[in-house]
Every structure is written in structure tokens, then in C-alpha cells.
Coordinates of N, CA and C in Angstrom, one line a residue:
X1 N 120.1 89.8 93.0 CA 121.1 89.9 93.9 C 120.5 90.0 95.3
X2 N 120.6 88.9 96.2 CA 120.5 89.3 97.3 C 121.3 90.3 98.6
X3 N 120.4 91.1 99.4 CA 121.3 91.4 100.1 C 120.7 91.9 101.2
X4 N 120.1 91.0 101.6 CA 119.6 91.0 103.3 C 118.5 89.8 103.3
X5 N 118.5 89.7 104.5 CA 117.3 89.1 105.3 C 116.4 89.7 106.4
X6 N 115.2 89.3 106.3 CA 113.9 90.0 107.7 C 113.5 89.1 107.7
X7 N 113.3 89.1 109.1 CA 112.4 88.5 110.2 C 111.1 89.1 110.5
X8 N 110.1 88.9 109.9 CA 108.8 89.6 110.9 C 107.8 88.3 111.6
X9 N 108.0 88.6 113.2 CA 107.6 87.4 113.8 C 106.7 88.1 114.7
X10 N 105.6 87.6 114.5 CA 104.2 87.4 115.3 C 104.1 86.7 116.3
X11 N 103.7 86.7 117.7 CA 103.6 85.7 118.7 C 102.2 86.4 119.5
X12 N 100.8 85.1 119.4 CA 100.1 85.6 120.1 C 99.8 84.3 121.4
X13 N 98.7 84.8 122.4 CA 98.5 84.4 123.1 C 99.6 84.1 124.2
X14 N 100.4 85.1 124.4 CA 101.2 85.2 125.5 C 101.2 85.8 126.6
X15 N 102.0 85.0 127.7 CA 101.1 85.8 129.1 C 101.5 87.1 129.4
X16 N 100.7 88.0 129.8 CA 100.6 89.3 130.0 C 101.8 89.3 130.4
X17 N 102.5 88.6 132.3 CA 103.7 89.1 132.8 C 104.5 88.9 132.3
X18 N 104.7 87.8 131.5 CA 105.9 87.9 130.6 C 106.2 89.2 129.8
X19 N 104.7 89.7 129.1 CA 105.1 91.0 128.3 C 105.4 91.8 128.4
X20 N 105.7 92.2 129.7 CA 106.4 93.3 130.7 C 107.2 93.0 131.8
X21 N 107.9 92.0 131.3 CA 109.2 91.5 131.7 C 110.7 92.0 131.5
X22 N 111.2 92.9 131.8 CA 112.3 93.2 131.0 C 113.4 92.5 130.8
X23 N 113.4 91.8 132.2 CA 114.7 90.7 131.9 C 113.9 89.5 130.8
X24 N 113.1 89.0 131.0 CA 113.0 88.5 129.7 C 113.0 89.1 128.5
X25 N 112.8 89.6 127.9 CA 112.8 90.7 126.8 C 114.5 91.0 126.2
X26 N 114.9 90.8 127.5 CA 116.6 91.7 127.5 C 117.4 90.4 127.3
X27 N 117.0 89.1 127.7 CA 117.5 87.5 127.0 C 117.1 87.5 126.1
X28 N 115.9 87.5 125.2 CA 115.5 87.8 123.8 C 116.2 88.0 122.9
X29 N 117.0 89.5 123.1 CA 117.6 90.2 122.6 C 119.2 89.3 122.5
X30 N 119.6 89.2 123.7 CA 121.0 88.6 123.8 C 120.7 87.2 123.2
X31 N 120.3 86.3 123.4 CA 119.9 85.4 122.4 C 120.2 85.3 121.2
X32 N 119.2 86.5 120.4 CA 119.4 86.6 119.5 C 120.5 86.9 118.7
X33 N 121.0 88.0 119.5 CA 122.6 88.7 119.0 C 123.3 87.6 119.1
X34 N 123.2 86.6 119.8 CA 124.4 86.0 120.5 C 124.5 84.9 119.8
X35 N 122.9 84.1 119.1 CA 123.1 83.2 118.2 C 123.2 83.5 116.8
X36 N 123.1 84.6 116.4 CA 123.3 84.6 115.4 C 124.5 85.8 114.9
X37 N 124.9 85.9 115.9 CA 126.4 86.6 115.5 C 126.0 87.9 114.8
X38 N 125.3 89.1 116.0 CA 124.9 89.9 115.1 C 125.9 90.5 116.1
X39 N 126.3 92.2 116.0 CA 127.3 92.8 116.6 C 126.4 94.4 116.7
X40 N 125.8 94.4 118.0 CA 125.3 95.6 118.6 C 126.3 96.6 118.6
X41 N 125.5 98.2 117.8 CA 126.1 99.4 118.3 C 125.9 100.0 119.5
X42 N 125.3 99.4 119.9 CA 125.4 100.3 121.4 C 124.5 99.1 122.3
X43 N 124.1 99.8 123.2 CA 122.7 98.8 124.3 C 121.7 99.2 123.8
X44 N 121.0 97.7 123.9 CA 119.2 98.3 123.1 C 118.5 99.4 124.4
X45 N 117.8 99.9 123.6 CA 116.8 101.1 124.0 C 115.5 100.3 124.5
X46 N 115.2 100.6 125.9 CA 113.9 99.9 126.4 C 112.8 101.4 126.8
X47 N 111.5 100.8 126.5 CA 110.8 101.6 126.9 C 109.9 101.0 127.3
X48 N 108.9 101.4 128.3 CA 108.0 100.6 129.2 C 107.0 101.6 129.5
X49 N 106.0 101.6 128.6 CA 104.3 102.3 128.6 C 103.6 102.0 130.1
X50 N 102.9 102.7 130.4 CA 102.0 103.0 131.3 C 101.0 102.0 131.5
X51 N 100.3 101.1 132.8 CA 99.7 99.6 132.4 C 98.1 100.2 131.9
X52 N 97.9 100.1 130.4 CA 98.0 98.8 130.4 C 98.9 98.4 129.5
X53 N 99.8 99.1 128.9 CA 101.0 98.9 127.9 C 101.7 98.3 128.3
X54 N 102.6 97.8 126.8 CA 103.7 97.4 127.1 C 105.2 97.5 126.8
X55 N 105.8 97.0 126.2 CA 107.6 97.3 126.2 C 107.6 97.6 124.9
X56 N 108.3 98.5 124.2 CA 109.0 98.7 123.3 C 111.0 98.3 123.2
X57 N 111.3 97.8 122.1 CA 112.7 97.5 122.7 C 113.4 97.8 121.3
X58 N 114.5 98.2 121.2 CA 114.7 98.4 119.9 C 116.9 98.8 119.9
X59 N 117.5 97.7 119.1 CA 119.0 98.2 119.1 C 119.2 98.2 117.8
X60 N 120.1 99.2 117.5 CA 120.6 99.1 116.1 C 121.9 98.4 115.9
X61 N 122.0 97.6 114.5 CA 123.1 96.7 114.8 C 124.1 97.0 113.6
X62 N 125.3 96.5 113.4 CA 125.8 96.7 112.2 C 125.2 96.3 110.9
X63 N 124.6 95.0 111.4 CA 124.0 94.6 110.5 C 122.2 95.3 109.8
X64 N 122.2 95.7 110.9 CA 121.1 96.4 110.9 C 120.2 97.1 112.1
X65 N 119.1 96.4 112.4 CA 118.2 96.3 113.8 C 117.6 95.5 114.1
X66 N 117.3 95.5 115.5 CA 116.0 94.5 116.1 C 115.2 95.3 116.7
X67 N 113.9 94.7 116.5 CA 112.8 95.4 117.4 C 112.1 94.7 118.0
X68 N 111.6 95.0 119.1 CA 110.4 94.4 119.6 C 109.4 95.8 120.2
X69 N 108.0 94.9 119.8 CA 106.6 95.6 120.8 C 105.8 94.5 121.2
X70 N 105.5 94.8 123.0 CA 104.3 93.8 123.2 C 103.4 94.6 123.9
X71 N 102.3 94.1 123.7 CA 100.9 94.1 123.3 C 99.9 93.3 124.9
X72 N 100.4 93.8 125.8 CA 99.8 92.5 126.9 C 98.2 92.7 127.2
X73 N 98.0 93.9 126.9 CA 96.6 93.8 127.2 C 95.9 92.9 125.7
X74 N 96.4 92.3 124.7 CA 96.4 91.4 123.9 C 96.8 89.9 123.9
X75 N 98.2 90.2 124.5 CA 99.1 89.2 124.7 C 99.9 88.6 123.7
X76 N 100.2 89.7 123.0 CA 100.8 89.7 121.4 C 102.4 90.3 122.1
X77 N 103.7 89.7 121.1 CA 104.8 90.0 121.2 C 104.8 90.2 119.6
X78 N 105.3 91.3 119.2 CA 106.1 91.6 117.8 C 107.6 91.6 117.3
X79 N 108.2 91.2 116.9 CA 109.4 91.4 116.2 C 109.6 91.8 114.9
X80 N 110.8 92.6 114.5 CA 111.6 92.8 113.3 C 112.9 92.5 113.4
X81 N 113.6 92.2 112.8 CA 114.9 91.9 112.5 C 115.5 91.5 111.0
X82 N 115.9 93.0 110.9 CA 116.7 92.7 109.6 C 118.1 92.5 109.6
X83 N 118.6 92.1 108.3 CA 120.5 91.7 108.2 C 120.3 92.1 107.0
X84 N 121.8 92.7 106.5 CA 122.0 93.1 105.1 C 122.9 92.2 104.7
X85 N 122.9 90.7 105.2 CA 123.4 90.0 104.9 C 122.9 88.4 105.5
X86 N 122.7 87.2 104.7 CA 121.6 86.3 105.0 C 122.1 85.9 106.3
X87 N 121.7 85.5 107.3 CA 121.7 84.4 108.5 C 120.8 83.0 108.2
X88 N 121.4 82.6 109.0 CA 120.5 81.3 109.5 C 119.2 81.2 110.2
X89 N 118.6 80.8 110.3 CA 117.0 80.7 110.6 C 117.1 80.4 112.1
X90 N 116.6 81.0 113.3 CA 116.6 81.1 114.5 C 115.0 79.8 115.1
X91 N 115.1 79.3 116.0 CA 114.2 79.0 116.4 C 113.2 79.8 117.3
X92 N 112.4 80.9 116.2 CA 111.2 81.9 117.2 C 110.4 81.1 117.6
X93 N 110.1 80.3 117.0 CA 108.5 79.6 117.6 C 109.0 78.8 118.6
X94 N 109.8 78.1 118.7 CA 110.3 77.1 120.1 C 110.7 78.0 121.4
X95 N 110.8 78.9 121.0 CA 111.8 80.0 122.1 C 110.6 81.0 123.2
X96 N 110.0 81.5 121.7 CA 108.8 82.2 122.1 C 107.5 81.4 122.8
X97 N 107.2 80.1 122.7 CA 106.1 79.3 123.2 C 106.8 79.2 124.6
X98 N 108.3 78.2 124.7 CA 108.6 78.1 125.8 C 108.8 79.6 127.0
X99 N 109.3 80.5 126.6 CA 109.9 82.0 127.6 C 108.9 82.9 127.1
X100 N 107.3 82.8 126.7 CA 106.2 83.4 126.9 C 105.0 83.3 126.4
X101 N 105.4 81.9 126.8 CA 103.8 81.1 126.6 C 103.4 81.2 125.3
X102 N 103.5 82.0 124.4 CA 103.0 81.9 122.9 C 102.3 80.9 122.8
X103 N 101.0 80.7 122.3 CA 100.1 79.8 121.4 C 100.0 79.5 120.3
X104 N 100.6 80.8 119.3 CA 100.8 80.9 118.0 C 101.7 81.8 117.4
X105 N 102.7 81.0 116.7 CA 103.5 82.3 116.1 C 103.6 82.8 115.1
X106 N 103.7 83.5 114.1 CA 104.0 83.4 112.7 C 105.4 84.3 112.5
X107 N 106.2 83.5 111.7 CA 107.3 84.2 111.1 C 107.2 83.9 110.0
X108 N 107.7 85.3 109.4 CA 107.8 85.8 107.9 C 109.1 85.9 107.2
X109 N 109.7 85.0 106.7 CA 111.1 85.7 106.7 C 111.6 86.3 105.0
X110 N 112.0 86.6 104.7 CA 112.0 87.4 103.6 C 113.3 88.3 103.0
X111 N 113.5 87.4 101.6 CA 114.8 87.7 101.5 C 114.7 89.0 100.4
X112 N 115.3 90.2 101.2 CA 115.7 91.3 100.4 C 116.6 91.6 99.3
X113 N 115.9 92.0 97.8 CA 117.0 91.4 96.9 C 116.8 92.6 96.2
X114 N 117.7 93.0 95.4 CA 117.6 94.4 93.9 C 117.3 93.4 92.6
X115 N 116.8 93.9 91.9 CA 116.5 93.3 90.7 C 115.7 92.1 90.8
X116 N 114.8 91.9 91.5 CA 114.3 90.8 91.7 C 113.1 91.0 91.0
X117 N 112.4 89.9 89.6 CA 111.5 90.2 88.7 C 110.2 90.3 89.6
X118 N 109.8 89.5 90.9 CA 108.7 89.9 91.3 C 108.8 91.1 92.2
X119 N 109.9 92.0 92.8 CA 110.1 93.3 93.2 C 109.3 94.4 92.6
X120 N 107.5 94.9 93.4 CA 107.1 95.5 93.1 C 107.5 97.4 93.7
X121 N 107.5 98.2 93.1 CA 107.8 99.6 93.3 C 107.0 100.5 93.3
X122 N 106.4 101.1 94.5 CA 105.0 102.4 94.1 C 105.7 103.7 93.5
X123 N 104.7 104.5 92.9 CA 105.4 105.5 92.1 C 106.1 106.6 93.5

């Protein structure tokens, strides 16, 4: 039985300013919500480390959450995003190359399921 989806999306080689951008970061987010019809509890929570750090961003949604952390003294952007119910596949790698330069991205997407025969369980 399925009953969610995750997103874990990797973006490296992105430009530093962009990674402490908040208005970029804060289109990200609305983007996201906005294309895929997720429905925010509240306003995401921003937080903005000391340089050489970078943003943490994080909303909880009905569906679940989104997160982001970047990494600029790396130039790495992270995301999570889960749904306890499947969506449609977003374009991270087009979005993320074009609004912060990304060179490489990797998304993970991964469907959350009960009973699933390869579902392994630690004690």
C-alpha cells in the first residue's frame, strides 16, 4: 500500500550568492507549494547562520514538510519533501541549474509504502 512520496534532492556546484538569498529560497518554496498543490500550515521558518553559513528553511505542510539547507561555503543546496500522498514529479534539476547555477543534481524520489516485501526494519 502506498502512502506517500519523498523527494531528497541534492544540488551541487551552486553559486555561493544565490545560497544566501532569501528571496530566492522563498520562490523555491512558493514554487513548490504552488506547483504542486501542497497547502502550508503556517509561513516557512527561515534561518540564516553566520558567513560562512548558510540558510536553513523549513514549513510544515498538511501534507507533510519541506526543507531546505545550503551549504555555500560548498555550494551545495539540500532538500526534503515529503507527501503522505503521491504527487507529480517537479522539475528540480531544470529549476535548480537555472535560479542557482547548479552543475549537478541528484533526486531521489521514493515511494513510501507499509507492507512492502523489500521494506527493511532495524530491531
Amino acid at each position: 500500500m502506498e502512502i506517500g512520496a519523498e523527494w531528497l534532492v541534492d544540488a551541487a556546484g551552486c553559486r555561493r550568492d544565490a545560497l544566501v538569498d532569501l528571496a530566492l529560497l522563498r520562490d523555491l518554496f512558493d514554487r513548490v507549494i504552488r506547483d504542486l498543490d501542497l497547502h502550508p500550515l503556517q509561513q516557512p521558518s527561515w534561518h540564516t547562520f553566520p558567513e560562512p553559513g548558510g540558510v536553513t528553511g523549513f514549513v510544515v505542510l498538511t501534507e507533510s514538510h519541506l526543507a531546505c539547507h545550503t551549504y555555500p561555503e560548498h555550494g551545495v543546496l539540500t532538500l526534503n519533501l515529503y507527501c503522505c500522498r503521491p504527487r507529480p514529479e517537479w522539475p528540480w534539476r531544470e529549476h535548480l541549474q537555472a535560479t542557482f547555477g547548479a552543475t549537478r543534481v541528484d533526486v531521489r524520489a521514493i515511494d513510501r509504502a507499509v507492507g512492502a516485501s523489500e521494506l527493511v526494519t532495524w530491531p
